[in-house]
């Protein structure tokens, strides 16, 4: 079969759908092909967090806390010659720090005489968002080299985040201003208020978002084919991309799709292809096996990266794949367990002892857990037994049913009392039976409670915390229980991928544009360096997907 169109989008996750919508809005004829039987990819499973600096809203909604003021003063005090800043390797980031310092000084002058935590308004800026990306994404690799976000792409993300958010609203998607959450550093579970700045907007959960995007795409005239896999990019004699070969994955029909403008690659990452992750890995080393599980859709195998490489595209940042620590040891997915904020859970090893600071970044948590026997660790979560932490999981009250379902499914252990819980752990869940004793669990929890009381975690030498578990309350109240969920890190997000410029044009190994080819979303590399911040993934796919659609429709 042969199809004709202006723009072909390969991949039907958030990046592909937003590229298709924008290209169609510009008047292009658009075909989108998706390998899976449903649209959505990882975007379907992703949360609703969307980071966007929004000075007007933030200035009105926020009072600058003392901790934030300390952080701002800390940035002002940074000395560019400090080797930790790595400006010897990344001199282009020094200008961002200078810009940030200028903004902070101007902010202080504007608010002279006001007190932090009382009447000083909120502060945020594109430079600060970028700076968080830099310090959060800077990582050393096993060969001693370094990896960091590409400063130009980081600016493109941070500077266009709010516009893209507003655009989605105008395109018909329900997005809401909820500057309540503070993502922005990666934290244990991704659900934690772990970062310093409330710049996270709420933009529907994945399950709500994808059907809406699909509807908006179809309303704008995009033709969508699922179960259709892109296989090969077609080029003309000049090297311009002029279409692609595809295959119907159900009946094997071969399809040639000719494009008058070109192709947008939006095939996502390659976490469902651990062999590929391992091939490039310079971070996890032996902790990564070619059977490591993934939180991803099975179709996210890096097809787009390979297709682009075949016609000369360059790749970057492939050395690190992000692992999600709190995944199912059986499936690799972020399901079949009960966990919540870092401030509401205790992580233990098979001897019942804490082994990591629960607030650490995802890669730190994953590394610490993978060093344990079989890489398995256990999350203690007490729900309403948590002191001073009315958890949102428990509101709406299907919590007890969820717990019951997970116990029945053999995924977790539950006890109305600590003794009952310990007894339960003798029976395997998720294939393991640590047989904790009540004494072990009690000792760990009581020690943790003492740290909370003293506001200092002696095990990991840091200030704390919330999250004491009131064992007397748990033991005394039949309707209040406590759970343990076995967990194991699994592959979650690949930061590496094809090299793009700020117009999402794909570049070859000489840094030259491959005409007729754009890429957006997880298939691209360089934006996040070695570690993507929580709340930046959805921003990434909509900012760059939208740009890709615009440029593809124009054909340049
Ligand atoms: P992003 O967040 O970058 O949009 P997603 O993971 O959400 O990435 O979406 C990528 C989509 O691309 C997935 O739905 C995946 O099934 C699809 N995909 C992967 N490889 C191909 C391919 N060869 N042809 C068509 N679609 C593909």
Coordinates of C-alpha atoms and ligand atoms in Angstrom, one line a residue:
X1 CA 0.0 0.0 0.0
X2 CA 1.1 3.6 -0.6
X3 CA -0.2 6.6 1.4
X4 CA 0.4 10.2 0.7
X5 CA 0.4 13.0 3.3
X6 CA 2.1 16.3 4.2
X7 CA 3.4 15.2 7.6
X8 CA 3.9 11.8 9.0
X9 CA 4.1 11.5 12.8
X10 CA 5.6 8.2 14.1
X11 CA 4.5 7.4 17.6
X12 CA 1.3 8.2 19.4
X13 CA 2.3 9.3 22.9
X14 CA 2.2 12.9 24.2
X15 CA 4.9 14.2 21.9
X16 CA 3.5 12.6 18.8
X17 CA -0.1 13.7 19.5
X18 CA 0.9 17.3 20.3
X19 CA 3.1 17.5 17.2
X20 CA 0.2 16.1 15.1
X21 CA -2.3 18.5 16.6
X22 CA -0.1 21.5 16.0
X23 CA 0.8 20.5 12.4
X24 CA -2.8 20.0 11.6
X25 CA -3.7 23.4 13.2
X26 CA -1.2 25.0 10.8
X27 CA -3.1 23.5 7.9
X28 CA -1.0 20.4 7.1
X29 CA -2.5 17.1 6.2
X30 CA -1.2 14.7 9.0
X31 CA -1.1 11.0 9.4
X32 CA 0.0 9.6 12.8
X33 CA 1.0 5.9 13.2
X34 CA 1.2 4.1 16.5
X35 CA 2.7 0.6 16.9
X36 CA 0.7 -0.3 19.9
X37 CA -3.0 -1.2 19.9
X38 CA -3.8 1.9 21.8
X39 CA -2.4 5.4 21.8
X40 CA -0.5 6.8 24.8
X41 CA 2.8 5.1 25.3
X42 CA 4.4 6.2 28.5
X43 CA 2.4 9.3 28.5
X44 CA -0.6 7.2 29.3
X45 CA 1.0 6.1 32.5
X46 CA 2.6 9.3 33.5
X47 CA 1.3 11.5 36.3
X48 CA -0.2 14.9 35.9
X49 CA 2.8 17.0 37.0
X50 CA 3.7 19.8 34.5
X51 CA 6.5 22.1 35.5
X52 CA 6.2 25.7 34.2
X53 CA 7.6 28.9 35.6
X54 CA 4.6 31.1 35.9
X55 CA 5.8 34.3 37.6
X56 CA 2.5 36.0 37.8
X57 CA 0.7 33.1 39.5
X58 CA 3.7 32.3 41.6
X59 CA 4.1 35.8 42.9
X60 CA 0.5 35.9 43.9
X61 CA 0.2 32.4 45.3
X62 CA 3.5 32.0 47.1
X63 CA 5.1 33.6 50.1
X64 CA 8.8 33.0 49.9
X65 CA 9.6 30.5 52.6
X66 CA 12.6 30.8 54.8
X67 CA 14.0 27.6 53.2
X68 CA 13.5 29.2 49.7
X69 CA 15.2 32.4 50.9
X70 CA 18.2 30.3 52.2
X71 CA 18.3 28.6 48.8
X72 CA 18.3 32.0 46.9
X73 CA 21.1 33.3 49.2
X74 CA 23.0 30.0 48.6
X75 CA 22.8 30.6 44.8
X76 CA 24.1 34.2 45.3
X77 CA 27.0 32.8 47.4
X78 CA 28.1 30.3 44.7
X79 CA 31.6 30.8 43.5
X80 CA 32.0 29.9 39.8
X81 CA 35.5 28.5 40.5
X82 CA 34.0 25.9 42.8
X83 CA 35.0 22.6 41.2
X84 CA 31.6 21.1 42.2
X85 CA 29.9 23.4 39.7
X86 CA 31.9 21.8 36.8
X87 CA 32.1 25.0 34.9
X88 CA 35.5 23.8 33.6
X89 CA 33.5 21.1 31.7
X90 CA 30.3 23.2 31.1
X91 CA 31.4 26.8 30.8
X92 CA 28.1 27.7 29.1
X93 CA 26.2 27.1 32.4
X94 CA 28.2 29.9 34.2
X95 CA 26.2 32.5 32.2
X96 CA 23.0 30.9 33.5
X97 CA 24.2 31.3 37.1
X98 CA 25.2 34.9 36.5
X99 CA 21.7 35.5 35.0
X100 CA 20.1 33.9 38.1
X101 CA 22.1 35.9 40.5
X102 CA 21.1 39.1 38.7
X103 CA 17.4 38.2 38.9
X104 CA 17.7 37.3 42.6
X105 CA 19.4 40.6 43.4
X106 CA 16.7 42.5 41.4
X107 CA 14.1 40.6 43.3
X108 CA 15.6 41.5 46.7
X109 CA 15.8 45.2 45.6
X110 CA 12.2 45.2 44.6
X111 CA 11.2 43.6 48.0
X112 CA 13.6 45.5 50.2
X113 CA 12.4 45.6 53.8
X114 CA 10.1 42.6 53.4
X115 CA 10.7 39.5 55.5
X116 CA 11.0 35.9 54.1
X117 CA 8.2 33.7 55.4
X118 CA 6.1 36.7 56.2
X119 CA 5.5 39.1 53.4
X120 CA 8.1 38.5 50.7
X121 CA 6.3 37.2 47.6
X122 CA 7.2 34.1 45.6
X123 CA 10.2 34.0 43.3
X124 CA 10.8 31.8 40.3
X125 CA 12.4 32.3 36.9
X126 CA 13.4 30.5 33.7
X127 CA 17.0 30.7 34.8
X128 CA 16.1 29.1 38.1
X129 CA 14.2 26.3 36.4
X130 CA 17.3 25.8 34.2
X131 CA 19.6 25.9 37.1
X132 CA 17.5 23.2 38.9
X133 CA 17.8 21.1 35.7
X134 CA 21.6 21.6 35.6
X135 CA 22.3 20.7 39.2
X136 CA 19.7 17.9 39.2
X137 CA 21.0 16.5 35.9
X138 CA 24.8 16.7 36.4
X139 CA 26.2 13.2 36.8
X140 CA 29.6 11.5 36.7
X141 CA 29.8 8.4 34.5
X142 CA 31.8 5.3 35.3
X143 CA 34.6 6.4 32.9
X144 CA 35.1 9.6 34.8
X145 CA 33.4 11.8 32.1
X146 CA 30.4 14.0 32.9
X147 CA 26.9 14.5 31.6
X148 CA 24.7 17.5 31.9
X149 CA 21.7 19.1 30.2
X150 CA 22.2 20.9 27.0
X151 CA 21.9 24.5 28.0
X152 CA 20.1 25.6 24.8
X153 CA 17.5 22.9 25.0
X154 CA 17.0 23.4 28.7
X155 CA 16.2 27.0 28.0
X156 CA 13.8 26.1 25.3
X157 CA 12.0 23.8 27.7
X158 CA 11.9 26.2 30.6
X159 CA 11.1 29.3 28.5
X160 CA 8.2 27.7 26.6
X161 CA 6.7 25.6 29.3
X162 CA 4.0 28.1 30.2
X163 CA 3.1 28.9 26.6
X164 CA 2.7 25.3 25.8
X165 CA 0.5 24.8 28.8
X166 CA -1.7 27.6 27.8
X167 CA -1.8 26.3 24.2
X168 CA -3.0 22.9 25.4
X169 CA -5.8 24.6 27.2
X170 CA -6.7 26.5 24.0
X171 CA -6.5 23.3 21.9
X172 CA -9.3 21.9 24.1
X173 CA -7.4 20.1 26.9
X174 CA -8.4 20.6 30.4
X175 CA -5.4 21.9 32.3
X176 CA -5.6 23.5 35.7
X177 CA -3.5 25.8 37.7
X178 CA -2.5 23.9 40.7
X179 CA 0.8 25.4 41.9
X180 CA 0.5 23.3 45.0
X181 CA 2.9 20.6 44.2
X182 CA 6.7 21.1 44.4
X183 CA 8.3 18.6 42.1
X184 CA 11.5 19.6 40.4
X185 CA 14.0 17.4 42.1
X186 CA 13.6 13.7 41.5
X187 CA 12.4 12.1 44.6
X188 CA 11.8 8.5 45.7
X189 CA 8.4 7.9 44.4
X190 CA 7.7 10.7 42.1
X191 CA 4.7 11.7 44.3
X192 CA 6.6 13.6 46.8
X193 CA 6.7 17.2 47.6
X194 CA 10.4 17.0 47.5
X195 CA 11.5 20.1 45.8
X196 CA 11.8 23.7 46.9
X197 CA 9.7 25.6 44.3
X198 CA 6.0 25.2 43.6
X199 CA 6.1 25.4 39.8
X200 CA 4.2 22.2 39.1
X201 CA 0.9 22.7 37.3
X202 CA -1.7 20.0 37.1
X203 CA -2.5 18.7 33.6
X204 CA -4.8 15.7 33.9
X205 CA -3.5 12.2 34.6
X206 CA -2.2 10.1 31.7
X207 CA -5.4 8.1 31.5
X208 CA -7.5 11.2 31.1
X209 CA -5.0 13.1 29.0
X210 CA -4.6 10.6 26.1
X211 CA -8.3 10.2 25.1
X212 CA -8.6 14.0 25.2
X213 CA -5.5 14.5 23.0
X214 CA -6.8 11.8 20.6
X215 CA -10.1 13.6 20.4
X216 CA -8.5 17.0 19.8
X217 CA -6.2 15.4 17.1
X218 CA -9.1 13.8 15.3
X219 CA -11.2 17.0 15.6
X220 CA -8.3 18.8 13.9
X221 CA -8.3 16.3 11.0
X222 CA -5.4 14.1 12.0
X223 CA -5.7 10.5 10.6
X224 CA -4.6 8.0 13.2
X225 CA -3.6 4.4 12.6
X226 CA -2.8 2.2 15.5
X227 CA -1.0 -1.2 15.3
X228 CA 1.1 0.4 12.6
X229 CA 4.8 0.3 13.2
X230 CA 7.3 2.7 11.5
X231 CA 10.2 0.6 10.2
X232 CA 12.5 2.7 8.0
X233 CA 12.9 6.4 7.1
X234 CA 13.0 7.1 3.3
X235 CA 15.3 9.8 1.9
X236 CA 15.8 11.3 -1.5
X237 CA 19.2 11.7 -3.3
X238 CA 19.9 14.9 -1.4
X239 CA 19.4 13.2 2.0
X240 CA 16.0 14.8 2.7
X241 CA 13.5 12.6 4.6
X242 CA 10.6 12.1 2.3
X243 CA 8.5 9.5 4.1
X244 CA 8.8 6.1 5.8
X245 CA 8.1 2.5 5.5
X246 CA 5.6 1.0 7.9
X247 CA 4.0 -2.3 8.7
X248 CA 0.6 -3.3 10.0
X249 CA 1.7 -5.3 13.0
X250 CA -1.4 -7.5 12.9
X251 CA -1.4 -8.7 9.3
X252 CA 2.0 -7.7 8.1
X253 CA 0.8 -5.4 5.3
X254 CA 3.8 -3.3 4.1
X255 CA 3.0 0.4 3.7
X256 CA 5.0 3.2 2.0
X257 CA 4.0 6.6 3.3
X258 CA 5.2 9.5 1.1
X259 CA 5.4 12.9 2.7
X260 CA 5.5 16.3 1.0
X261 CA 6.9 18.0 4.2
X262 CA 8.6 15.3 6.2
X263 CA 8.5 13.1 9.3
X264 CA 8.2 13.7 13.0
X265 CA 9.8 11.0 15.1
X266 CA 8.0 10.6 18.5
X267 CA 8.6 7.0 19.3
X268 CA 9.5 7.5 22.9
X269 CA 12.4 5.9 24.8
X270 CA 13.8 2.5 25.0
X271 CA 13.4 1.3 28.5
X272 CA 11.5 -1.8 27.3
X273 CA 14.7 -2.8 25.6
X274 CA 17.2 -3.4 28.4
X275 CA 19.7 -4.9 26.0
X276 CA 19.9 -1.5 24.3
X277 CA 20.1 0.3 27.6
X278 CA 23.0 -2.0 28.6
X279 CA 24.8 -1.5 25.3
X280 CA 25.2 2.2 26.0
X281 CA 25.2 2.2 29.8
X282 CA 28.0 4.0 31.7
X283 CA 26.2 4.3 35.0
X284 CA 24.6 1.2 36.4
X285 CA 27.3 -1.3 35.5
X286 CA 26.6 -4.7 36.8
X287 CA 23.4 -3.7 38.5
X288 CA 21.8 -3.6 35.0
X289 CA 21.0 -7.0 33.5
X290 CA 19.6 -7.5 30.1
X291 CA 16.5 -8.8 31.8
X292 CA 16.0 -5.8 34.0
X293 CA 12.3 -4.9 34.0
X294 CA 10.7 -1.7 33.0
X295 CA 7.8 0.6 34.0
X296 CA 7.3 1.2 30.2
X297 CA 4.9 0.0 27.6
X298 CA 6.5 -3.0 25.8
X299 CA 6.5 -1.0 22.5
X300 CA 9.1 1.5 23.7
X301 CA 12.1 -0.2 22.3
X302 CA 14.1 2.6 20.7
X303 CA 12.8 2.0 17.2
X304 CA 12.9 5.7 16.3
X305 CA 16.5 6.1 17.5
X306 CA 17.7 3.1 15.4
X307 CA 15.7 4.4 12.3
X308 CA 17.2 7.8 12.7
X309 CA 20.7 6.5 13.2
X310 CA 20.4 4.4 10.1
X311 CA 20.1 7.6 8.1
X312 CA 23.0 9.3 9.9
X313 CA 21.4 10.9 13.0
X314 CA 23.6 11.5 16.0
X315 CA 22.6 10.4 19.5
X316 CA 23.5 11.9 22.9
X317 CA 23.1 11.1 26.6
X318 CA 22.6 7.4 26.1
X319 CA 24.9 6.5 29.0
X320 CA 22.3 6.8 31.7
X321 CA 18.7 5.5 31.9
X322 CA 16.7 6.5 34.8
X323 CA 15.4 3.8 37.1
X324 CA 12.2 4.0 39.2
X325 CA 13.1 2.6 42.5
X326 CA 9.6 1.7 43.8
X327 CA 8.5 -0.7 41.1
X328 CA 6.9 -4.2 41.2
X329 CA 9.6 -6.9 41.5
X330 CA 7.5 -9.1 39.3
X331 CA 6.3 -6.8 36.6
X332 CA 8.6 -3.8 36.8
X333 CA 5.5 -1.6 36.7
X334 CA 4.6 1.1 39.2
X335 CA 1.7 -1.0 40.5
X336 CA 0.9 -3.7 42.9
X337 CA 2.3 -1.9 45.9
X338 CA 1.3 0.7 48.4
X339 CA 3.5 3.7 48.9
X340 CA 3.3 7.4 49.2
X341 CA 5.5 10.4 50.0
X342 CA 9.0 10.0 51.3
X343 CA 7.6 11.5 54.4
X344 CA 5.2 8.7 54.9
X345 CA 7.2 5.6 54.4
X346 CA 10.1 3.7 55.7
X347 CA 12.3 1.6 53.4
X348 CA 13.9 -1.5 54.8
X349 CA 16.1 -4.4 53.6
X350 CA 15.4 -8.1 54.3
X351 CA 16.9 -7.8 57.8
X352 CA 14.3 -5.1 58.6
X353 CA 16.8 -2.2 58.7
X354 CA 16.7 1.1 56.8
X355 CA 19.3 1.2 54.1
X356 CA 18.9 4.6 52.4
X357 CA 17.6 8.1 53.0
X358 CA 14.0 7.8 51.7
X359 CA 14.2 11.4 50.5
X360 CA 17.2 10.8 48.2
X361 CA 17.1 11.2 44.4
X362 CA 15.8 8.4 42.3
X363 CA 19.2 7.2 41.1
X364 CA 20.6 7.2 44.7
X365 CA 17.6 5.2 45.9
X366 CA 17.9 2.8 43.0
X367 CA 21.6 2.2 43.4
X368 CA 21.2 1.6 47.2
X369 CA 18.4 -0.9 46.6
X370 CA 20.1 -2.7 43.7
X371 CA 23.0 -3.5 46.0
X372 CA 20.7 -5.5 48.3
X373 CA 20.1 -9.2 47.8
X374 CA 18.1 -9.7 44.6
X375 CA 17.7 -5.9 44.5
X376 CA 14.5 -6.3 46.6
X377 CA 13.6 -3.9 49.3
X378 CA 10.4 -3.3 51.4
X379 CA 8.3 -0.2 52.0
X380 CA 6.5 0.1 55.3
X381 CA 3.4 2.3 55.0
X382 CA 0.9 2.9 57.7
X383 CA -1.7 4.9 56.0
X384 CA -3.8 6.5 58.7
X385 CA -1.4 5.2 61.3
X386 CA 1.0 7.9 60.1
X387 CA 1.3 10.7 62.6
X388 CA 0.1 14.0 61.3
X389 CA -0.1 12.8 57.7
X390 CA -3.7 12.5 56.5
X391 CA -2.8 10.9 53.2
X392 CA -4.7 11.6 50.0
X393 CA -4.6 7.9 49.2
X394 CA -6.9 7.4 52.1
X395 CA -9.4 10.0 51.1
X396 CA -12.2 8.7 48.9
X397 CA -12.0 5.6 51.0
X398 CA -11.3 2.9 48.4
X399 CA -8.0 2.6 50.2
X400 CA -9.1 -0.4 52.3
X401 CA -10.4 -2.2 49.2
X402 CA -7.1 -1.4 47.3
X403 CA -5.1 -2.9 50.2
X404 CA -7.4 -6.0 50.3
X405 CA -7.1 -6.5 46.6
X406 CA -3.3 -6.3 46.8
X407 CA -3.2 -8.7 49.7
X408 CA -5.5 -11.1 47.8
X409 CA -3.4 -10.8 44.7
X410 CA -0.3 -11.8 46.6
X411 CA 1.5 -8.5 46.1
X412 CA 1.8 -7.1 49.6
X413 CA 1.4 -7.9 53.3
X414 CA -1.1 -6.4 55.7
X415 CA -1.7 -6.5 59.4
X416 CA -4.2 -4.9 61.7
X417 CA -1.4 -5.0 64.2
X418 CA 2.4 -5.1 63.8
X419 CA 2.4 -8.7 65.1
X420 CA -0.1 -9.7 62.4
X421 CA 1.9 -7.9 59.8
X422 CA 5.1 -9.7 60.8
X423 CA 3.3 -13.0 60.8
X424 CA 2.0 -12.3 57.2
X425 CA 5.5 -11.8 55.9
X426 CA 6.2 -15.5 56.3
X427 CA 4.0 -16.2 53.3
X428 CA 5.4 -15.2 50.0
X429 CA 4.2 -12.0 48.3
X430 CA 5.7 -11.0 44.9
X431 CA 7.8 -14.2 45.2
X432 CA 9.6 -13.4 48.4
X433 CA 9.0 -14.1 52.1
X434 CA 11.3 -12.1 54.3
X435 CA 9.7 -13.4 57.5
X436 CA 10.3 -10.2 59.5
X437 CA 9.9 -10.6 63.2
X438 CA 7.7 -8.2 65.1
X439 CA 10.7 -7.1 67.2
X440 CA 12.7 -6.3 64.1
X441 CA 10.0 -4.1 62.6
X442 CA 9.2 -2.5 66.0
X443 CA 12.8 -1.6 66.6
X444 CA 13.2 0.1 63.2
X445 CA 9.9 2.0 63.4
X446 CA 10.5 3.1 66.9
X447 CA 14.0 4.3 66.1
X448 CA 12.6 6.2 63.1
X449 CA 9.9 7.7 65.3
X450 CA 12.7 8.9 67.7
X451 CA 14.4 10.6 64.7
X452 CA 11.2 12.4 63.9
X453 CA 10.9 13.6 67.5
X454 CA 14.5 14.8 67.5
X455 CA 14.1 16.3 64.0
X456 CA 17.3 14.6 63.0
X457 CA 17.9 11.3 61.1
X458 CA 21.0 9.9 62.7
X459 CA 21.3 7.0 60.2
X460 CA 21.7 9.4 57.3
X461 CA 22.8 12.5 59.1
X462 CA 20.2 14.9 58.0
X463 CA 17.4 17.1 59.3
X464 CA 14.0 15.5 59.3
X465 CA 11.1 14.9 59.0
X466 CA 7.6 13.8 59.2
X467 CA 6.3 10.3 59.0
X468 CA 6.4 8.8 62.5
X469 CA 4.2 5.7 62.7
X470 CA 2.0 5.5 65.8
X471 CA 2.2 1.8 66.5
X472 CA -0.1 2.0 69.5
X473 CA -2.7 3.6 67.4
X474 CA -2.3 1.0 64.7
X475 CA -2.5 -1.9 67.2
X476 CA -5.5 -0.4 69.0
X477 CA -7.6 0.4 66.0
X478 CA -8.9 -2.5 63.9
X479 CA -9.8 -0.3 60.9
X480 CA -6.2 1.1 60.8
X481 CA -3.6 -1.3 59.5
X482 CA -0.1 -1.3 58.3
X483 CA 1.4 -2.7 55.1
X484 CA 4.7 -3.8 53.6
X485 CA 5.2 -3.8 49.9
X486 CA 8.2 -5.6 48.2
X487 CA 9.7 -3.3 45.6
X488 CA 12.6 -3.4 43.1
X489 CA 14.0 -0.7 40.8
X490 CA 13.2 -0.9 37.1
X491 CA 14.0 1.1 34.0
X492 CA 11.8 4.1 33.8
X493 CA 13.0 6.9 31.5
X494 CA 15.8 7.2 28.9
X495 CA 17.3 10.7 28.9
X496 CA 19.4 9.9 25.8
X497 CA 18.2 9.9 22.2
X498 CA 18.6 11.6 18.9
X499 CA 20.3 15.0 18.8
X500 CA 18.0 17.9 18.0
X501 CA 18.3 21.7 17.8
X502 CA 15.8 24.1 19.4
X503 CA 13.6 23.8 16.4
X504 CA 13.5 20.0 17.0
X505 CA 15.4 19.4 13.7
X506 CA 17.4 16.2 13.9
X507 CA 21.1 16.6 13.5
X508 CA 23.7 14.3 12.0
X509 CA 27.2 13.5 13.5
X510 CA 28.6 16.7 12.0
X511 CA 26.0 18.8 13.7
X512 CA 24.1 19.4 10.4
X513 CA 20.4 19.4 10.0
X514 CA 18.8 16.3 8.4
X515 CA 16.2 18.0 6.3
X516 CA 12.6 16.8 6.6
X517 CA 13.1 15.1 10.0
X518 CA 12.0 16.4 13.4
X519 CA 11.9 14.6 16.7
X520 CA 10.3 15.3 20.0
X521 CA 9.8 13.7 23.4
X522 CA 11.7 10.8 25.0
X523 CA 13.2 9.8 21.6
X524 CA 15.4 12.8 21.8
X525 CA 18.5 13.3 24.0
X526 CA 20.4 16.0 25.8
X527 CA 17.6 18.0 27.5
X528 CA 17.9 16.5 30.9
X529 CA 21.5 15.4 31.1
X530 CA 21.9 12.4 33.4
X531 CA 18.7 12.8 35.5
X532 CA 15.3 14.1 34.5
X533 CA 13.5 16.1 37.2
X534 CA 10.1 15.0 38.3
X535 CA 7.4 17.1 36.5
X536 CA 9.7 17.9 33.5
X537 CA 8.8 14.9 31.3
X538 CA 5.3 16.1 30.4
X539 CA 6.6 19.6 29.9
X540 CA 9.3 18.2 27.6
X541 CA 6.8 16.4 25.3
X542 CA 4.4 19.2 25.0
X543 CA 6.9 22.0 24.5
X544 CA 9.0 20.1 21.9
X545 CA 6.0 18.2 20.4
X546 CA 4.3 21.5 19.7
X547 CA 7.5 23.0 18.1
X548 CA 8.0 19.9 16.0
X549 CA 4.4 20.1 14.7
X550 CA 4.9 23.8 13.8
X551 CA 8.1 23.3 11.9
X552 CA 7.0 20.1 10.2
X553 CA 3.9 21.8 8.9
X554 CA 6.2 24.5 7.5
X555 CA 8.5 21.9 6.1
X556 CA 11.6 23.5 7.6
Ligands
LIG1 P1 6.7 10.5 24.5 O1 6.5 10.8 25.9 O2 8.0 11.0 24.0 O3 5.5 11.0 23.7 P2 5.6 7.9 24.7 O4 6.2 6.7 25.3 O5 4.5 8.5 25.4 O6 6.7 9.0 24.4 O7 5.0 7.5 23.3 C1 5.8 6.9 22.3 C2 4.9 6.1 21.5 O8 5.6 5.6 20.3 C3 4.4 4.8 22.2 O9 3.0 4.7 22.1 C4 5.0 3.7 21.3 O10 4.2 2.5 21.3 C5 5.2 4.3 20.0 N1 6.2 3.7 19.1 C6 7.4 3.1 19.5 N2 8.0 2.6 18.4 C7 7.2 2.8 17.3 C8 7.2 2.5 15.9 N3 8.3 1.9 15.4 N4 6.2 2.9 15.1 C9 5.1 3.5 15.7 N5 5.0 3.8 17.0 C10 6.0 3.5 17.8

